Structures are given as C-alpha cells and as structure tokens.
Amino acid sequence: MAIMLPELPYAKNALEPVISARTLEFHHGKHHNAYVTNANKLIKGTDLENMDMETIIAKTAGDADKAGIFNNTAQAFNHSFYWKCMKPGGGGAPTGLIAEKINKTFGSYEKFAEAFKTAGVTQFGSGWAWLVQDGEAIKIMKTLNADTPLAHGYTPLLTADVWEHAYYLDYQNMRPSYLAAFLDKLVNWDFVNANLK
Ligand code: MN
C-alpha cells in the first residue's frame, strides 16, 4: 500500500495535559486511520496506486472527479505531518534558523504566535493553520477541510489541525485555548527547522 498510518512519534499520553490520550486515540486511531483506509481503497487499481502521497496530491488537486482521492490523501498527509509538529515539552519561542526567519518576517515570536492563532481561529469550519515556506519567504496560511499547502506550491513548515475532532474532547468549543496551548507547550521547532529548504 502506498499510503500508511504512521505510528505516533510519542506515547498516546505523552502530550497530556495539553492533548489527552483519549483525543489521540480517536484522532490517530479512528480519524487519521479512516483517511488512510479510504485513500487506499480509492487508489486501488488506478495509476495512482503506487505513488507517494505528495505525488497523488499534486496529480489530483483541483480535479473535481478526483475530489475523494484528493481529500483522503491530503488528510493522510496533513495528519502525518501534524503529529511530527508536536512533542512533549515543546512550544514557546523557537530556536535555530526558523527563529531568525520568524523575527525577520513577523517582528517577534509573540507577533507570529498571534497571527498563527488568528489564522486558526478564523478558519471558518474545519481546516488547518500553517506556517509555510514560499521561496525564501515564510508566511502563515489557513486551509479549508483537507486542503494542503502542497497543492498550492508551498513547503509546509508547521501545522495545527483545527477540525473539532482535534480539540473538542479536551477544550470543547474553545479553539483559541487549544491553539494557545499548542503554541506554548507542544510545537516541535526541531521538526520545523528540518522542514526549511
Ligand atoms: Mn484531524
């Protein structure tokens, strides 16, 4: 199978109390798993069957006839990426090259954090908040539902899932509290730095 459900890069309870084991059990074990299962079902027997997720996303983006393949494959990619954006004891001000780029682009980490939270809070309905690289520049964007920066030619650096299933068990409707805790306590800046091109 071209598309796999990766193991979480930490124990299910490792992100507590910010994200509970119960949330990760459902989010990874049910939601992410369903996207992987559906994507594999949809590509089976087609010319996309043995391609990697990035290629499938590029080949199906914007094609209304392939919306099911795009949505499930993009969600499989987005979730695999999201798990790696977090680590126990992460968050707070960045280090390394991304710290320089954030200061240069946004003025300070605090201003970046406000803009990232605003992107996540103002994504109406389900979607994702992102920090992406566009050539030498970095910028914040938000995407609706399964949409992903890969489909727009950008390199993803960091993402927060703002679908309700990402936070509802722990924060109910308080998406801003989830995003604040994600930034303060979870971001894996080593992973963000490694994504810079
Ligand atoms: Mn999700």
Short mmCIF file of N, CA and C in Angstrom, two decimals, residues 9-10 14-15 82-91 182 185-191:
data_model
loop_
_atom_site.label_atom_id
_atom_site.label_comp_id
_atom_site.label_asym_id
_atom_site.label_seq_id
_atom_site.Cartn_x
_atom_site.Cartn_y
_atom_site.Cartn_z
N PRO A 9 4.81 9.59 16.97
CA PRO A 9 6.21 9.68 17.40
C PRO A 9 6.39 9.83 18.91
N TYR A 10 5.34 9.55 19.69
CA TYR A 10 5.39 9.61 21.16
C TYR A 10 4.25 8.74 21.67
N ALA A 14 1.60 11.12 26.06
CA ALA A 14 2.80 11.96 26.21
C ALA A 14 2.51 13.45 26.09
N LEU A 15 1.40 13.80 25.45
CA LEU A 15 1.11 15.23 25.26
C LEU A 15 0.15 15.77 26.32
N TYR A 82 1.19 16.70 10.94
CA TYR A 82 0.76 17.32 12.22
C TYR A 82 1.35 16.61 13.43
N TRP A 83 1.36 15.27 13.43
CA TRP A 83 1.90 14.55 14.60
C TRP A 83 3.34 14.94 14.84
N LYS A 84 4.08 15.16 13.77
CA LYS A 84 5.51 15.46 13.91
C LYS A 84 5.75 16.91 14.32
N CYS A 85 4.72 17.74 14.20
CA CYS A 85 4.84 19.15 14.61
C CYS A 85 4.79 19.32 16.13
N MET A 86 4.51 18.23 16.85
CA MET A 86 4.34 18.32 18.30
C MET A 86 5.32 17.39 19.00
N LYS A 87 5.68 17.79 20.23
CA LYS A 87 6.46 16.90 21.09
C LYS A 87 6.18 17.26 22.54
N PRO A 88 6.34 16.30 23.45
CA PRO A 88 6.15 16.62 24.87
C PRO A 88 7.18 17.67 25.28
N GLY A 89 6.74 18.68 26.00
CA GLY A 89 7.67 19.71 26.47
C GLY A 89 8.12 20.68 25.39
N GLY A 90 7.41 20.70 24.26
CA GLY A 90 7.78 21.62 23.18
C GLY A 90 7.15 23.00 23.38
N GLY A 91 7.09 23.74 22.29
CA GLY A 91 6.43 25.04 22.30
C GLY A 91 7.28 26.16 22.85
N PHE A 182 -1.21 24.66 22.14
CA PHE A 182 -0.39 24.05 21.08
C PHE A 182 0.90 24.84 20.92
N LYS A 185 3.07 24.88 24.44
CA LYS A 185 3.51 23.64 25.09
C LYS A 185 3.91 22.50 24.16
N LEU A 186 3.60 22.60 22.87
CA LEU A 186 3.76 21.41 22.03
C LEU A 186 4.64 21.54 20.80
N VAL A 187 4.81 22.72 20.24
CA VAL A 187 5.47 22.82 18.92
C VAL A 187 6.89 22.23 18.96
N ASN A 188 7.16 21.38 18.01
CA ASN A 188 8.49 20.78 17.86
C ASN A 188 9.29 21.62 16.86
N TRP A 189 10.02 22.61 17.38
CA TRP A 189 10.75 23.53 16.49
C TRP A 189 11.89 22.84 15.75
N ASP A 190 12.40 21.75 16.29
CA ASP A 190 13.44 20.99 15.55
C ASP A 190 12.86 20.47 14.24
N PHE A 191 11.62 19.98 14.31
CA PHE A 191 10.95 19.49 13.09
C PHE A 191 10.72 20.65 12.12
#
